[in-house]
Amino acid sequence: MRIFVNVLRLVAAIAIVAAIVDDLQRALQNGFVFWNFFGYFTNQSNILVAVVFVLTVVAAVRRRDAGRRLDLFRGAATVYIATTGLVYNTLLAQVGQPVGESWSNDVLHRWIPLYVVIDWLLFSDRSRLFFRDVWWFLIYPAAWLVVVVIRGATDGWVPYPFLDPKSGYGVVALYCLGVAVFIGLMGLIVVALSRLRLIPVSERPAGDRAPGPRGR
């Protein structure tokens, strides 16, 4: 089972790289600014997933436990990619993206988010996370939002229309607050799911137990 699961993760990482490379190539051909391409939360969250899956596979090949830090990284990546999938398919699917073919768009916005959530839900090779870990999940999105708002106010570039300052900073602030609350809620769900053990993949050390009241 462990081999099968990690093969799936490696395939997912390869699919992400292929989709992003294809999108980047087409973007550059159309005069898209290189750094702007990587300013999209979609691309960043998918890259984080690819990195964490590769690190997880490497740990498995070395027959080492992934460790709490990598599990926390994996949990954060799950939160971010789930946010990507839900936000795109509820707010942005009708707007369209400036670059990308349909196959790569589906991979990055639909299939990878769906697979990563299923992977986290089903496979038990992860630590039981603490609810206080949700605060760590908020650091990266907060930094991303700050950069996006600054860029929107200076050079006018924003990755998504609902963050465009032309609609008013009050509206942008409400969307930023909504994103933060949503990611926080997703983090709570991911932490709660980390306590489930549906499909055994590897044995965890005895110290990997659900935290007591203080750990919550």
Coordinates of C-alpha atoms in Angstrom, one line a residue:
M1 CA 0.0 0.0 0.0
R2 CA 2.8 2.4 0.9
I3 CA 4.4 2.0 -2.6
F4 CA 1.0 2.5 -4.3
V5 CA 0.3 5.6 -2.4
N6 CA 3.7 7.2 -3.0
V7 CA 3.5 6.3 -6.7
L8 CA 0.2 8.2 -6.9
R9 CA 1.9 11.2 -5.1
L10 CA 4.8 11.1 -7.6
V11 CA 2.4 11.0 -10.5
A12 CA 0.5 14.0 -9.1
A13 CA 3.8 15.9 -8.6
I14 CA 4.8 15.2 -12.2
A15 CA 1.4 16.3 -13.5
I16 CA 1.7 19.6 -11.6
V17 CA 5.1 20.3 -13.1
A18 CA 3.9 19.4 -16.6
A19 CA 0.8 21.6 -16.3
I20 CA 2.8 24.6 -14.9
V21 CA 5.5 24.3 -17.5
D22 CA 2.9 24.1 -20.3
D23 CA 1.2 27.2 -18.9
L24 CA 4.4 29.1 -18.4
Q25 CA 5.6 28.4 -21.9
R26 CA 2.4 29.7 -23.4
A27 CA 2.3 32.7 -21.1
L28 CA 5.8 33.8 -22.1
Q29 CA 4.9 33.3 -25.8
N30 CA 2.0 35.7 -25.2
G31 CA 4.2 38.3 -23.6
F32 CA 3.2 37.5 -20.0
V33 CA 5.6 38.7 -17.4
F34 CA 7.6 35.8 -15.9
W35 CA 7.2 36.8 -12.2
N36 CA 3.5 37.7 -12.6
F37 CA 2.9 34.1 -13.7
F38 CA 4.2 32.9 -10.3
G39 CA 2.2 35.5 -8.5
Y40 CA -1.0 33.4 -8.8
F41 CA -2.0 31.6 -5.7
T42 CA -3.0 28.7 -8.0
N43 CA 0.6 28.2 -9.2
Q44 CA 2.1 28.7 -5.8
S45 CA -0.2 26.3 -4.0
N46 CA 0.3 23.6 -6.7
I47 CA 4.1 24.0 -6.5
L48 CA 3.9 23.6 -2.7
V49 CA 2.0 20.4 -3.2
A50 CA 4.5 19.1 -5.7
V51 CA 7.4 19.8 -3.3
V52 CA 5.7 18.2 -0.3
F53 CA 4.8 15.1 -2.3
V54 CA 8.3 14.7 -3.5
L55 CA 9.7 15.1 0.0
T56 CA 7.2 12.6 1.3
V57 CA 8.2 10.1 -1.4
V58 CA 11.9 10.6 -0.7
A59 CA 11.3 10.0 3.0
A60 CA 9.4 6.7 2.1
V61 CA 12.2 5.6 -0.2
R62 CA 14.7 6.1 2.6
R63 CA 12.4 4.2 4.9
R64 CA 12.2 7.2 7.3
D65 CA 9.2 8.6 9.0
A66 CA 8.2 11.9 7.4
G67 CA 8.3 13.7 10.7
R68 CA 6.0 16.3 12.2
R69 CA 7.5 19.2 10.3
L70 CA 6.9 17.6 6.9
D71 CA 3.4 16.5 8.1
L72 CA 2.7 20.1 9.1
F73 CA 3.9 21.3 5.6
R74 CA 1.7 18.7 4.0
G75 CA -1.3 19.8 6.0
A76 CA -0.7 23.5 5.0
A77 CA -0.3 22.5 1.4
T78 CA -3.6 20.6 1.6
V79 CA -5.3 23.7 3.0
Y80 CA -3.9 26.0 0.3
I81 CA -4.7 23.7 -2.6
A82 CA -8.2 23.0 -1.3
T83 CA -8.7 26.8 -1.1
T84 CA -7.5 27.1 -4.7
G85 CA -10.0 24.5 -6.0
L86 CA -13.0 25.9 -4.1
V87 CA -12.3 29.5 -4.8
Y88 CA -11.7 28.9 -8.5
N89 CA -14.7 26.7 -9.0
T90 CA -17.0 29.1 -7.1
L91 CA -15.7 32.5 -8.0
L92 CA -13.4 32.3 -11.0
A93 CA -14.5 29.5 -13.3
Q94 CA -16.8 31.8 -15.3
V95 CA -14.2 34.6 -15.4
G96 CA -11.5 32.5 -17.2
Q97 CA -7.7 32.6 -16.8
P98 CA -5.3 34.8 -18.9
V99 CA -3.2 31.8 -19.9
G100 CA -3.4 28.0 -20.1
E101 CA -5.0 25.3 -22.0
S102 CA -8.0 23.4 -20.7
W103 CA -6.1 20.3 -19.7
S104 CA -3.6 22.1 -17.6
N105 CA -6.3 24.3 -16.1
D106 CA -8.3 21.2 -15.1
V107 CA -5.2 19.6 -13.6
L108 CA -4.3 22.7 -11.5
H109 CA -7.7 23.8 -10.5
R110 CA -9.8 20.6 -10.2
W111 CA -7.9 17.3 -10.3
I112 CA -5.0 18.1 -8.1
P113 CA -7.1 19.9 -5.4
L114 CA -9.5 16.9 -5.4
Y115 CA -6.7 14.3 -5.2
V116 CA -4.8 16.1 -2.4
V117 CA -7.9 16.4 -0.2
I118 CA -8.6 12.6 -0.8
D119 CA -5.0 11.8 -0.1
W120 CA -5.1 13.6 3.2
L121 CA -8.5 12.1 4.1
L122 CA -7.7 8.5 3.3
F123 CA -4.1 7.7 3.9
S124 CA -2.8 7.6 7.5
D125 CA 0.9 8.2 7.1
R126 CA 0.7 11.6 8.8
S127 CA 0.9 12.9 12.4
R128 CA -2.1 14.0 14.3
L129 CA -1.9 17.8 14.1
F130 CA -2.8 20.3 16.9
F131 CA -5.6 22.9 16.4
R132 CA -3.1 25.6 17.3
D133 CA -1.2 24.6 14.1
V134 CA -3.9 26.5 12.2
W135 CA -2.1 29.7 13.0
W136 CA 0.9 28.5 11.0
F137 CA -1.3 27.9 8.0
L138 CA -2.3 31.5 8.0
I139 CA 1.2 33.0 7.7
Y140 CA 1.8 32.3 4.0
P141 CA -1.7 33.4 2.7
A142 CA -1.4 36.6 4.8
A143 CA 2.0 37.4 3.3
W144 CA 0.7 36.6 -0.2
L145 CA -2.3 39.0 0.3
V146 CA -0.1 41.8 1.5
V147 CA 2.1 41.5 -1.5
V148 CA -0.9 41.4 -3.9
V149 CA -2.5 44.5 -2.3
I150 CA 0.8 46.4 -2.4
R151 CA 1.3 45.5 -6.1
G152 CA -2.3 46.4 -6.9
A153 CA -1.8 49.9 -5.3
T154 CA 1.6 50.5 -7.0
D155 CA 1.9 48.8 -10.4
G156 CA -1.8 47.9 -10.8
W157 CA -1.2 44.2 -11.3
V158 CA -3.5 41.8 -9.4
P159 CA -3.9 38.0 -10.0
Y160 CA -7.6 37.9 -9.4
P161 CA -10.4 40.4 -10.1
F162 CA -11.8 40.3 -6.6
L163 CA -8.5 41.8 -5.3
D164 CA -8.5 44.7 -7.7
P165 CA -8.2 48.0 -5.7
K166 CA -10.3 49.7 -8.5
S167 CA -13.3 48.0 -6.8
G168 CA -12.5 49.9 -3.6
Y169 CA -10.2 49.0 -0.7
G170 CA -13.2 48.3 1.5
V171 CA -14.3 45.6 -0.9
V172 CA -10.7 44.2 -1.2
A173 CA -10.4 44.2 2.6
L174 CA -13.7 42.2 3.0
Y175 CA -12.4 39.7 0.4
C176 CA -9.1 39.4 2.3
L177 CA -10.9 38.9 5.5
G178 CA -13.1 36.3 3.9
V179 CA -10.1 34.5 2.5
A180 CA -8.4 34.5 5.9
V181 CA -11.5 33.1 7.7
F182 CA -12.0 30.5 5.0
I183 CA -8.4 29.3 5.2
G184 CA -8.7 29.2 9.0
L185 CA -11.8 27.0 8.7
M186 CA -10.1 24.8 6.2
G187 CA -7.2 24.5 8.5
L188 CA -9.5 23.3 11.4
I189 CA -11.0 20.7 9.1
V190 CA -7.6 19.5 7.9
V191 CA -6.4 19.2 11.5
A192 CA -9.5 17.3 12.5
L193 CA -9.1 14.9 9.6
S194 CA -5.5 14.3 10.6
R195 CA -6.9 12.3 13.6
L196 CA -8.6 9.8 11.3
R197 CA -6.9 6.5 10.3
L198 CA -9.0 5.2 7.4
I199 CA -6.4 3.4 5.3
P200 CA -3.1 2.3 7.1
V201 CA 0.0 3.2 5.1
S202 CA 2.8 3.0 7.6
E203 CA 3.3 2.5 11.2
R204 CA 3.6 5.6 13.3
P205 CA 5.7 5.8 16.5
A206 CA 4.0 5.3 19.8
G207 CA 4.3 9.0 20.6
D208 CA 2.0 9.9 17.7
R209 CA -1.3 10.1 19.6
A210 CA -4.2 12.4 19.5
P211 CA -3.4 15.4 21.8
G212 CA -5.3 15.8 25.0
P213 CA -7.1 19.0 26.0
R214 CA -3.9 21.0 26.4
G215 CA -2.9 20.1 22.8
R216 CA -6.1 21.5 21.4

